[in-house]
Amino acid sequence: MFSRTKMAIVWSGFSTLAEQFQWRRYIKLLLAVPVLVVLAVGSYKMGLQRGGAVTMNAFRSSESRVRRDISQTPNSSSQTVISAGGAIYTRWGRTECPSGSDAVYSGIAGGSEHQHFGGGSNYLCLPTDPIWGRYNEGAEKYSKLFGVEYQEPTGIDLTNMGGQSAHDNNAPCVVCRSQTKTSVIMIPARNICYDDWTLEYAGYLMAEASSHTGRTEFVCVDGSPEADPAGFRDENGALFYNVEGVCGSLPCPPYVPRREITCAVCTK
């Protein structure tokens, strides 16, 4: 620390400098600034100590009012999530959606001919009210689209067929949108959903025959399918066959030869 003698010498030097340049007034003001700052900070801290409790009580009161207003709001965020919906899936073999889902449109199943090398590899749910753009009926199109027929299906419930065989009947379909669920998955080899998932419908896994030239995707056909009333003509376009597992490449058990592979469409 400086001694009093040294401080006096320093101050005398500042005073002499101020007198020479007539800056005494300004130098004193400059030296007073730190003192004013210290006093201001001290006053602020004292104010906080006195008013801290009042401020905290006011904050807690405001927080309680906000929480109460949120809890009384009719359109809360939880209700918004519950009513969101939007999961889209196709119910193959039926014309109506399950309870809790709305039909986007219903139609007939279509795909490429089972012996063609090219064309599409996926099945389509074709609407019954197509809208055409520009067309030229004089020119043949080399990619063909056919209706889908059931081929000797087994395991299915024939109630919606009037007890008659589904063989060679054309398959209908309907595209559905869930009113409350946002995610959808088709689970093969199960007709029951996993925990926390909702079953939309269950049935049997179907695809084109392995021996045919054409190759398709696997789809879940409803376990109690319907038939397109105008589709019993045995035209063998695109086809729905049951699927079975093959031991060796698949573990047996749990898979068993000659058993129809089931499926479930689940939402969440």
PDB file of C-alpha atoms in Angstrom:
ATOM      1  CA  MET A   1       0.000   0.000   0.000  1.00  0.00           C
ATOM      2  CA  PHE A   2       1.046   3.581  -0.595  1.00  0.00           C
ATOM      3  CA  SER A   3       2.155   5.583   2.488  1.00  0.00           C
ATOM      4  CA  ARG A   4       0.486   8.895   3.255  1.00  0.00           C
ATOM      5  CA  THR A   5       3.633  10.718   2.132  1.00  0.00           C
ATOM      6  CA  LYS A   6       3.609   8.971  -1.255  1.00  0.00           C
ATOM      7  CA  MET A   7      -0.111   9.620  -1.708  1.00  0.00           C
ATOM      8  CA  ALA A   8       0.441  13.284  -0.889  1.00  0.00           C
ATOM      9  CA  ILE A   9       3.214  13.512  -3.464  1.00  0.00           C
ATOM     10  CA  VAL A  10       0.987  11.851  -6.117  1.00  0.00           C
ATOM     11  CA  TRP A  11      -1.920  14.169  -5.327  1.00  0.00           C
ATOM     12  CA  SER A  12       0.405  17.199  -5.397  1.00  0.00           C
ATOM     13  CA  GLY A  13       1.555  16.117  -8.842  1.00  0.00           C
ATOM     14  CA  PHE A  14      -2.027  15.804 -10.109  1.00  0.00           C
ATOM     15  CA  SER A  15      -2.878  19.189  -8.599  1.00  0.00           C
ATOM     16  CA  THR A  16       0.106  20.865 -10.252  1.00  0.00           C
ATOM     17  CA  LEU A  17      -0.811  19.257 -13.589  1.00  0.00           C
ATOM     18  CA  ALA A  18      -4.407  20.387 -13.218  1.00  0.00           C
ATOM     19  CA  GLU A  19      -3.365  23.941 -12.423  1.00  0.00           C
ATOM     20  CA  GLN A  20      -1.070  24.059 -15.433  1.00  0.00           C
ATOM     21  CA  PHE A  21      -3.752  22.824 -17.815  1.00  0.00           C
ATOM     22  CA  GLN A  22      -6.770  24.140 -15.858  1.00  0.00           C
ATOM     23  CA  TRP A  23      -8.095  20.552 -15.539  1.00  0.00           C
ATOM     24  CA  ARG A  24      -8.396  20.372 -11.721  1.00  0.00           C
ATOM     25  CA  ARG A  25     -12.146  20.237 -11.891  1.00  0.00           C
ATOM     26  CA  TYR A  26     -12.194  17.421 -14.418  1.00  0.00           C
ATOM     27  CA  ILE A  27      -9.570  15.294 -12.688  1.00  0.00           C
ATOM     28  CA  LYS A  28     -11.472  15.460  -9.382  1.00  0.00           C
ATOM     29  CA  LEU A  29     -14.619  14.364 -11.195  1.00  0.00           C
ATOM     30  CA  LEU A  30     -12.706  11.480 -12.783  1.00  0.00           C
ATOM     31  CA  LEU A  31     -11.373  10.336  -9.408  1.00  0.00           C
ATOM     32  CA  ALA A  32     -14.882  10.508  -7.914  1.00  0.00           C
ATOM     33  CA  VAL A  33     -16.436   8.134 -10.470  1.00  0.00           C
ATOM     34  CA  PRO A  34     -15.201   4.866  -8.805  1.00  0.00           C
ATOM     35  CA  VAL A  35     -16.577   6.046  -5.458  1.00  0.00           C
ATOM     36  CA  LEU A  36     -19.994   6.721  -6.999  1.00  0.00           C
ATOM     37  CA  VAL A  37     -20.007   3.263  -8.601  1.00  0.00           C
ATOM     38  CA  VAL A  38     -19.219   1.549  -5.275  1.00  0.00           C
ATOM     39  CA  LEU A  39     -22.004   3.488  -3.547  1.00  0.00           C
ATOM     40  CA  ALA A  40     -24.507   2.596  -6.292  1.00  0.00           C
ATOM     41  CA  VAL A  41     -23.699  -1.139  -6.122  1.00  0.00           C
ATOM     42  CA  GLY A  42     -24.050  -1.143  -2.353  1.00  0.00           C
ATOM     43  CA  SER A  43     -27.435   0.555  -2.552  1.00  0.00           C
ATOM     44  CA  TYR A  44     -28.617  -1.969  -5.177  1.00  0.00           C
ATOM     45  CA  LYS A  45     -27.603  -4.938  -2.984  1.00  0.00           C
ATOM     46  CA  MET A  46     -29.418  -3.474   0.007  1.00  0.00           C
ATOM     47  CA  GLY A  47     -32.533  -3.027  -2.124  1.00  0.00           C
ATOM     48  CA  LEU A  48     -32.363  -6.656  -3.211  1.00  0.00           C
ATOM     49  CA  GLN A  49     -32.098  -7.842   0.381  1.00  0.00           C
ATOM     50  CA  ARG A  50     -35.131  -5.792   1.430  1.00  0.00           C
ATOM     51  CA  GLY A  51     -37.286  -6.581  -1.615  1.00  0.00           C
ATOM     52  CA  GLY A  52     -36.133 -10.151  -2.399  1.00  0.00           C
ATOM     53  CA  ALA A  53     -38.873 -11.821  -0.415  1.00  0.00           C
ATOM     54  CA  VAL A  54     -41.579  -9.610  -1.937  1.00  0.00           C
ATOM     55  CA  THR A  55     -40.258 -10.233  -5.457  1.00  0.00           C
ATOM     56  CA  MET A  56     -40.157 -14.030  -4.974  1.00  0.00           C
ATOM     57  CA  ASN A  57     -43.694 -14.049  -3.558  1.00  0.00           C
ATOM     58  CA  ALA A  58     -44.931 -12.071  -6.566  1.00  0.00           C
ATOM     59  CA  PHE A  59     -43.223 -14.513  -8.953  1.00  0.00           C
ATOM     60  CA  ARG A  60     -44.762 -17.524  -7.219  1.00  0.00           C
ATOM     61  CA  SER A  61     -48.207 -15.914  -7.358  1.00  0.00           C
ATOM     62  CA  SER A  62     -47.855 -15.250 -11.107  1.00  0.00           C
ATOM     63  CA  GLU A  63     -46.661 -18.846 -11.718  1.00  0.00           C
ATOM     64  CA  SER A  64     -49.724 -20.217  -9.896  1.00  0.00           C
ATOM     65  CA  ARG A  65     -52.056 -18.107 -12.023  1.00  0.00           C
ATOM     66  CA  VAL A  66     -50.401 -19.312 -15.250  1.00  0.00           C
ATOM     67  CA  ARG A  67     -50.629 -22.977 -14.195  1.00  0.00           C
ATOM     68  CA  ARG A  68     -54.307 -22.526 -13.288  1.00  0.00           C
ATOM     69  CA  ASP A  69     -55.092 -20.881 -16.651  1.00  0.00           C
ATOM     70  CA  ILE A  70     -53.362 -23.699 -18.571  1.00  0.00           C
ATOM     71  CA  SER A  71     -55.223 -26.426 -16.674  1.00  0.00           C
ATOM     72  CA  GLN A  72     -58.564 -24.708 -17.400  1.00  0.00           C
ATOM     73  CA  THR A  73     -57.899 -24.227 -21.130  1.00  0.00           C
ATOM     74  CA  PRO A  74     -60.259 -26.535 -23.127  1.00  0.00           C
ATOM     75  CA  ASN A  75     -57.906 -27.045 -26.092  1.00  0.00           C
ATOM     76  CA  SER A  76     -54.842 -28.241 -24.211  1.00  0.00           C
ATOM     77  CA  SER A  77     -51.798 -29.688 -25.967  1.00  0.00           C
ATOM     78  CA  SER A  78     -52.636 -33.236 -24.807  1.00  0.00           C
ATOM     79  CA  GLN A  79     -56.051 -33.036 -26.475  1.00  0.00           C
ATOM     80  CA  THR A  80     -54.442 -31.758 -29.672  1.00  0.00           C
ATOM     81  CA  VAL A  81     -52.062 -34.747 -29.831  1.00  0.00           C
ATOM     82  CA  ILE A  82     -54.854 -37.236 -29.162  1.00  0.00           C
ATOM     83  CA  SER A  83     -57.002 -35.879 -31.997  1.00  0.00           C
ATOM     84  CA  ALA A  84     -54.175 -35.521 -34.529  1.00  0.00           C
ATOM     85  CA  GLY A  85     -54.518 -38.808 -36.455  1.00  0.00           C
ATOM     86  CA  GLY A  86     -53.156 -39.135 -39.965  1.00  0.00           C
ATOM     87  CA  ALA A  87     -51.794 -42.706 -40.226  1.00  0.00           C
ATOM     88  CA  ILE A  88     -52.554 -44.034 -43.741  1.00  0.00           C
ATOM     89  CA  TYR A  89     -52.838 -47.719 -44.656  1.00  0.00           C
ATOM     90  CA  THR A  90     -54.515 -49.945 -47.250  1.00  0.00           C
ATOM     91  CA  ARG A  91     -56.912 -52.653 -46.138  1.00  0.00           C
ATOM     92  CA  TRP A  92     -56.488 -55.318 -48.823  1.00  0.00           C
ATOM     93  CA  GLY A  93     -59.525 -57.501 -49.513  1.00  0.00           C
ATOM     94  CA  ARG A  94     -62.132 -55.231 -47.922  1.00  0.00           C
ATOM     95  CA  THR A  95     -64.276 -52.256 -48.968  1.00  0.00           C
ATOM     96  CA  GLU A  96     -64.678 -50.564 -45.570  1.00  0.00           C
ATOM     97  CA  CYS A  97     -62.241 -49.292 -42.955  1.00  0.00           C
ATOM     98  CA  PRO A  98     -62.172 -50.487 -39.336  1.00  0.00           C
ATOM     99  CA  SER A  99     -63.809 -48.421 -36.606  1.00  0.00           C
ATOM    100  CA  GLY A 100     -61.708 -45.367 -35.785  1.00  0.00           C
ATOM    101  CA  SER A 101     -60.516 -44.850 -39.372  1.00  0.00           C
ATOM    102  CA  ASP A 102     -62.049 -42.944 -42.278  1.00  0.00           C
ATOM    103  CA  ALA A 103     -62.078 -44.185 -45.865  1.00  0.00           C
ATOM    104  CA  VAL A 104     -60.024 -42.012 -48.204  1.00  0.00           C
ATOM    105  CA  TYR A 105     -61.353 -44.072 -51.110  1.00  0.00           C
ATOM    106  CA  SER A 106     -62.258 -47.671 -51.918  1.00  0.00           C
ATOM    107  CA  GLY A 107     -61.406 -49.525 -55.103  1.00  0.00           C
ATOM    108  CA  ILE A 108     -59.964 -52.675 -56.624  1.00  0.00           C
ATOM    109  CA  ALA A 109     -56.537 -54.210 -56.194  1.00  0.00           C
ATOM    110  CA  GLY A 110     -54.289 -54.001 -59.270  1.00  0.00           C
ATOM    111  CA  GLY A 111     -50.793 -54.974 -60.346  1.00  0.00           C
ATOM    112  CA  SER A 112     -48.611 -56.361 -63.137  1.00  0.00           C
ATOM    113  CA  GLU A 113     -49.427 -59.654 -64.904  1.00  0.00           C
ATOM    114  CA  HIS A 114     -47.921 -62.595 -63.047  1.00  0.00           C
ATOM    115  CA  GLN A 115     -45.868 -63.894 -66.016  1.00  0.00           C
ATOM    116  CA  HIS A 116     -44.474 -60.565 -67.222  1.00  0.00           C
ATOM    117  CA  PHE A 117     -40.801 -59.810 -66.699  1.00  0.00           C
ATOM    118  CA  GLY A 118     -41.243 -56.059 -66.401  1.00  0.00           C
ATOM    119  CA  GLY A 119     -43.874 -53.666 -65.087  1.00  0.00           C
ATOM    120  CA  GLY A 120     -44.379 -52.559 -61.521  1.00  0.00           C
ATOM    121  CA  SER A 121     -43.529 -54.784 -58.575  1.00  0.00           C
ATOM    122  CA  ASN A 122     -46.044 -53.325 -56.144  1.00  0.00           C
ATOM    123  CA  TYR A 123     -49.776 -53.811 -55.785  1.00  0.00           C
ATOM    124  CA  LEU A 124     -52.001 -50.747 -56.189  1.00  0.00           C
ATOM    125  CA  CYS A 125     -55.386 -49.880 -54.735  1.00  0.00           C
ATOM    126  CA  LEU A 126     -57.077 -48.464 -57.850  1.00  0.00           C
ATOM    127  CA  PRO A 127     -60.058 -46.114 -57.414  1.00  0.00           C
ATOM    128  CA  THR A 128     -63.295 -46.884 -59.261  1.00  0.00           C
ATOM    129  CA  ASP A 129     -63.603 -43.289 -60.517  1.00  0.00           C
ATOM    130  CA  PRO A 130     -60.408 -42.633 -62.541  1.00  0.00           C
ATOM    131  CA  ILE A 131     -59.795 -39.203 -64.025  1.00  0.00           C
ATOM    132  CA  TRP A 132     -57.992 -39.055 -67.390  1.00  0.00           C
ATOM    133  CA  GLY A 133     -55.482 -36.539 -68.631  1.00  0.00           C
ATOM    134  CA  ARG A 134     -54.403 -36.388 -72.269  1.00  0.00           C
ATOM    135  CA  TYR A 135     -54.634 -39.812 -73.908  1.00  0.00           C
ATOM    136  CA  ASN A 136     -54.060 -41.565 -77.223  1.00  0.00           C
ATOM    137  CA  GLU A 137     -56.099 -44.744 -77.586  1.00  0.00           C
ATOM    138  CA  GLY A 138     -54.407 -45.500 -80.905  1.00  0.00           C
ATOM    139  CA  ALA A 139     -51.012 -46.181 -79.299  1.00  0.00           C
ATOM    140  CA  GLU A 140     -50.405 -49.338 -77.274  1.00  0.00           C
ATOM    141  CA  LYS A 141     -48.842 -48.856 -73.836  1.00  0.00           C
ATOM    142  CA  TYR A 142     -46.176 -51.390 -73.027  1.00  0.00           C
ATOM    143  CA  SER A 143     -46.623 -51.370 -69.262  1.00  0.00           C
ATOM    144  CA  LYS A 144     -49.837 -53.178 -68.370  1.00  0.00           C
ATOM    145  CA  LEU A 145     -52.039 -53.001 -65.294  1.00  0.00           C
ATOM    146  CA  PHE A 146     -54.292 -55.913 -64.301  1.00  0.00           C
ATOM    147  CA  GLY A 147     -56.781 -56.669 -61.579  1.00  0.00           C
ATOM    148  CA  VAL A 148     -55.726 -58.940 -58.706  1.00  0.00           C
ATOM    149  CA  GLU A 149     -57.354 -62.362 -58.165  1.00  0.00           C
ATOM    150  CA  TYR A 150     -57.265 -64.568 -55.104  1.00  0.00           C
ATOM    151  CA  GLN A 151     -55.566 -67.873 -55.915  1.00  0.00           C
ATOM    152  CA  GLU A 152     -56.671 -70.832 -53.802  1.00  0.00           C
ATOM    153  CA  PRO A 153     -56.381 -68.911 -50.522  1.00  0.00           C
ATOM    154  CA  THR A 154     -56.408 -70.962 -47.324  1.00  0.00           C
ATOM    155  CA  GLY A 155     -56.882 -70.038 -43.705  1.00  0.00           C
ATOM    156  CA  ILE A 156     -59.308 -67.191 -44.478  1.00  0.00           C
ATOM    157  CA  ASP A 157     -62.819 -66.758 -43.107  1.00  0.00           C
ATOM    158  CA  LEU A 158     -65.313 -67.091 -45.993  1.00  0.00           C
ATOM    159  CA  THR A 159     -68.193 -65.334 -44.209  1.00  0.00           C
ATOM    160  CA  ASN A 160     -67.992 -62.288 -46.477  1.00  0.00           C
ATOM    161  CA  MET A 161     -67.871 -64.594 -49.515  1.00  0.00           C
ATOM    162  CA  GLY A 162     -71.221 -66.129 -48.617  1.00  0.00           C
ATOM    163  CA  GLY A 163     -69.419 -69.355 -47.821  1.00  0.00           C
ATOM    164  CA  GLN A 164     -68.214 -69.675 -51.423  1.00  0.00           C
ATOM    165  CA  SER A 165     -64.595 -70.114 -52.497  1.00  0.00           C
ATOM    166  CA  ALA A 166     -62.560 -66.945 -52.972  1.00  0.00           C
ATOM    167  CA  HIS A 167     -60.534 -68.569 -55.754  1.00  0.00           C
ATOM    168  CA  ASP A 168     -60.405 -66.512 -58.994  1.00  0.00           C
ATOM    169  CA  ASN A 169     -62.406 -63.669 -57.487  1.00  0.00           C
ATOM    170  CA  ASN A 170     -60.980 -60.180 -57.859  1.00  0.00           C
ATOM    171  CA  ALA A 171     -59.901 -58.492 -54.651  1.00  0.00           C
ATOM    172  CA  PRO A 172     -61.261 -55.120 -53.501  1.00  0.00           C
ATOM    173  CA  CYS A 173     -59.365 -52.669 -51.295  1.00  0.00           C
ATOM    174  CA  VAL A 174     -59.855 -49.478 -49.324  1.00  0.00           C
ATOM    175  CA  VAL A 175     -57.362 -46.775 -48.296  1.00  0.00           C
ATOM    176  CA  CYS A 176     -57.905 -45.702 -44.691  1.00  0.00           C
ATOM    177  CA  ARG A 177     -56.832 -42.774 -42.532  1.00  0.00           C
ATOM    178  CA  SER A 178     -56.765 -43.179 -38.756  1.00  0.00           C
ATOM    179  CA  GLN A 179     -58.676 -40.544 -36.794  1.00  0.00           C
ATOM    180  CA  THR A 180     -56.315 -40.622 -33.806  1.00  0.00           C
ATOM    181  CA  LYS A 181     -53.134 -42.554 -34.678  1.00  0.00           C
ATOM    182  CA  THR A 182     -50.077 -41.099 -36.423  1.00  0.00           C
ATOM    183  CA  SER A 183     -47.897 -44.170 -37.060  1.00  0.00           C
ATOM    184  CA  VAL A 184     -48.685 -47.412 -38.887  1.00  0.00           C
ATOM    185  CA  ILE A 185     -46.813 -50.685 -39.409  1.00  0.00           C
ATOM    186  CA  MET A 186     -47.593 -54.026 -41.056  1.00  0.00           C
ATOM    187  CA  ILE A 187     -46.202 -56.853 -38.921  1.00  0.00           C
ATOM    188  CA  PRO A 188     -45.726 -60.187 -40.737  1.00  0.00           C
ATOM    189  CA  ALA A 189     -46.110 -63.551 -38.965  1.00  0.00           C
ATOM    190  CA  ARG A 190     -48.340 -62.098 -36.235  1.00  0.00           C
ATOM    191  CA  ASN A 191     -52.078 -61.440 -36.033  1.00  0.00           C
ATOM    192  CA  ILE A 192     -51.763 -59.579 -32.730  1.00  0.00           C
ATOM    193  CA  CYS A 193     -49.988 -56.247 -32.309  1.00  0.00           C
ATOM    194  CA  TYR A 194     -47.178 -55.637 -29.851  1.00  0.00           C
ATOM    195  CA  ASP A 195     -47.822 -53.752 -26.617  1.00  0.00           C
ATOM    196  CA  ASP A 196     -48.960 -50.118 -26.933  1.00  0.00           C
ATOM    197  CA  TRP A 197     -50.048 -50.637 -30.568  1.00  0.00           C
ATOM    198  CA  THR A 198     -53.663 -50.815 -31.792  1.00  0.00           C
ATOM    199  CA  LEU A 199     -54.833 -53.530 -34.187  1.00  0.00           C
ATOM    200  CA  GLU A 200     -56.552 -52.126 -37.284  1.00  0.00           C
ATOM    201  CA  TYR A 201     -57.025 -55.496 -38.959  1.00  0.00           C
ATOM    202  CA  ALA A 202     -55.390 -58.924 -39.121  1.00  0.00           C
ATOM    203  CA  GLY A 203     -55.138 -61.462 -41.910  1.00  0.00           C
ATOM    204  CA  TYR A 204     -52.707 -63.416 -44.040  1.00  0.00           C
ATOM    205  CA  LEU A 205     -49.546 -62.405 -45.834  1.00  0.00           C
ATOM    206  CA  MET A 206     -49.946 -62.721 -49.614  1.00  0.00           C
ATOM    207  CA  ALA A 207     -47.859 -62.116 -52.735  1.00  0.00           C
ATOM    208  CA  GLU A 208     -47.212 -63.490 -56.217  1.00  0.00           C
ATOM    209  CA  ALA A 209     -46.278 -67.177 -56.530  1.00  0.00           C
ATOM    210  CA  SER A 210     -42.546 -67.860 -56.188  1.00  0.00           C
ATOM    211  CA  SER A 211     -42.607 -69.903 -59.419  1.00  0.00           C
ATOM    212  CA  HIS A 212     -43.996 -67.052 -61.519  1.00  0.00           C
ATOM    213  CA  THR A 213     -41.900 -64.641 -63.535  1.00  0.00           C
ATOM    214  CA  GLY A 214     -43.368 -61.527 -62.001  1.00  0.00           C
ATOM    215  CA  ARG A 215     -42.235 -60.444 -58.555  1.00  0.00           C
ATOM    216  CA  THR A 216     -44.360 -58.409 -56.134  1.00  0.00           C
ATOM    217  CA  GLU A 217     -44.351 -57.022 -52.634  1.00  0.00           C
ATOM    218  CA  PHE A 218     -45.880 -58.794 -49.647  1.00  0.00           C
ATOM    219  CA  VAL A 219     -49.211 -57.344 -48.470  1.00  0.00           C
ATOM    220  CA  CYS A 220     -51.542 -58.108 -45.595  1.00  0.00           C
ATOM    221  CA  VAL A 221     -54.886 -59.368 -46.946  1.00  0.00           C
ATOM    222  CA  ASP A 222     -57.796 -59.218 -44.511  1.00  0.00           C
ATOM    223  CA  GLY A 223     -58.565 -62.506 -42.796  1.00  0.00           C
ATOM    224  CA  SER A 224     -62.235 -62.198 -43.752  1.00  0.00           C
ATOM    225  CA  PRO A 225     -61.978 -60.836 -47.295  1.00  0.00           C
ATOM    226  CA  GLU A 226     -64.633 -59.731 -49.745  1.00  0.00           C
ATOM    227  CA  ALA A 227     -64.774 -60.090 -53.523  1.00  0.00           C
ATOM    228  CA  ASP A 228     -65.410 -57.582 -56.283  1.00  0.00           C
ATOM    229  CA  PRO A 229     -68.894 -58.585 -57.574  1.00  0.00           C
ATOM    230  CA  ALA A 230     -67.844 -57.888 -61.166  1.00  0.00           C
ATOM    231  CA  GLY A 231     -64.501 -59.662 -60.905  1.00  0.00           C
ATOM    232  CA  PHE A 232     -65.179 -63.414 -61.168  1.00  0.00           C
ATOM    233  CA  ARG A 233     -63.731 -64.092 -64.614  1.00  0.00           C
ATOM    234  CA  ASP A 234     -60.573 -66.183 -63.994  1.00  0.00           C
ATOM    235  CA  GLU A 235     -58.369 -63.856 -66.042  1.00  0.00           C
ATOM    236  CA  ASN A 236     -55.177 -64.532 -64.060  1.00  0.00           C
ATOM    237  CA  GLY A 237     -53.729 -61.062 -64.179  1.00  0.00           C
ATOM    238  CA  ALA A 238     -52.015 -60.120 -60.930  1.00  0.00           C
ATOM    239  CA  LEU A 239     -52.488 -62.698 -58.185  1.00  0.00           C
ATOM    240  CA  PHE A 240     -52.712 -63.102 -54.401  1.00  0.00           C
ATOM    241  CA  TYR A 241     -51.183 -66.330 -53.019  1.00  0.00           C
ATOM    242  CA  ASN A 242     -50.727 -67.376 -49.412  1.00  0.00           C
ATOM    243  CA  VAL A 243     -47.145 -67.306 -48.114  1.00  0.00           C
ATOM    244  CA  GLU A 244     -45.346 -70.027 -46.118  1.00  0.00           C
ATOM    245  CA  GLY A 245     -41.921 -70.126 -44.503  1.00  0.00           C
ATOM    246  CA  VAL A 246     -39.021 -72.349 -45.617  1.00  0.00           C
ATOM    247  CA  CYS A 247     -36.935 -74.029 -42.944  1.00  0.00           C
ATOM    248  CA  GLY A 248     -33.196 -73.730 -43.134  1.00  0.00           C
ATOM    249  CA  SER A 249     -33.049 -70.152 -44.289  1.00  0.00           C
ATOM    250  CA  LEU A 250     -35.698 -69.423 -41.636  1.00  0.00           C
ATOM    251  CA  PRO A 251     -35.375 -70.855 -38.111  1.00  0.00           C
ATOM    252  CA  CYS A 252     -37.792 -73.725 -37.431  1.00  0.00           C
ATOM    253  CA  PRO A 253     -39.107 -73.398 -34.838  1.00  0.00           C
ATOM    254  CA  PRO A 254     -40.507 -70.808 -34.416  1.00  0.00           C
ATOM    255  CA  TYR A 255     -41.555 -71.074 -38.088  1.00  0.00           C
ATOM    256  CA  VAL A 256     -43.294 -74.227 -39.311  1.00  0.00           C
ATOM    257  CA  PRO A 257     -43.485 -75.482 -42.928  1.00  0.00           C
ATOM    258  CA  ARG A 258     -46.859 -75.385 -44.736  1.00  0.00           C
ATOM    259  CA  ARG A 259     -48.397 -72.984 -42.247  1.00  0.00           C
ATOM    260  CA  GLU A 260     -49.943 -69.823 -43.656  1.00  0.00           C
ATOM    261  CA  ILE A 261     -48.007 -66.734 -42.552  1.00  0.00           C
ATOM    262  CA  THR A 262     -50.317 -64.335 -40.734  1.00  0.00           C
ATOM    263  CA  CYS A 263     -50.058 -60.539 -40.562  1.00  0.00           C
ATOM    264  CA  ALA A 264     -51.372 -57.568 -38.628  1.00  0.00           C
ATOM    265  CA  VAL A 265     -51.697 -53.873 -39.454  1.00  0.00           C
ATOM    266  CA  CYS A 266     -51.090 -51.851 -36.295  1.00  0.00           C
ATOM    267  CA  THR A 267     -51.243 -48.143 -35.470  1.00  0.00           C
ATOM    268  CA  LYS A 268     -50.013 -45.918 -32.660  1.00  0.00           C
TER     269      LYS A 268
END
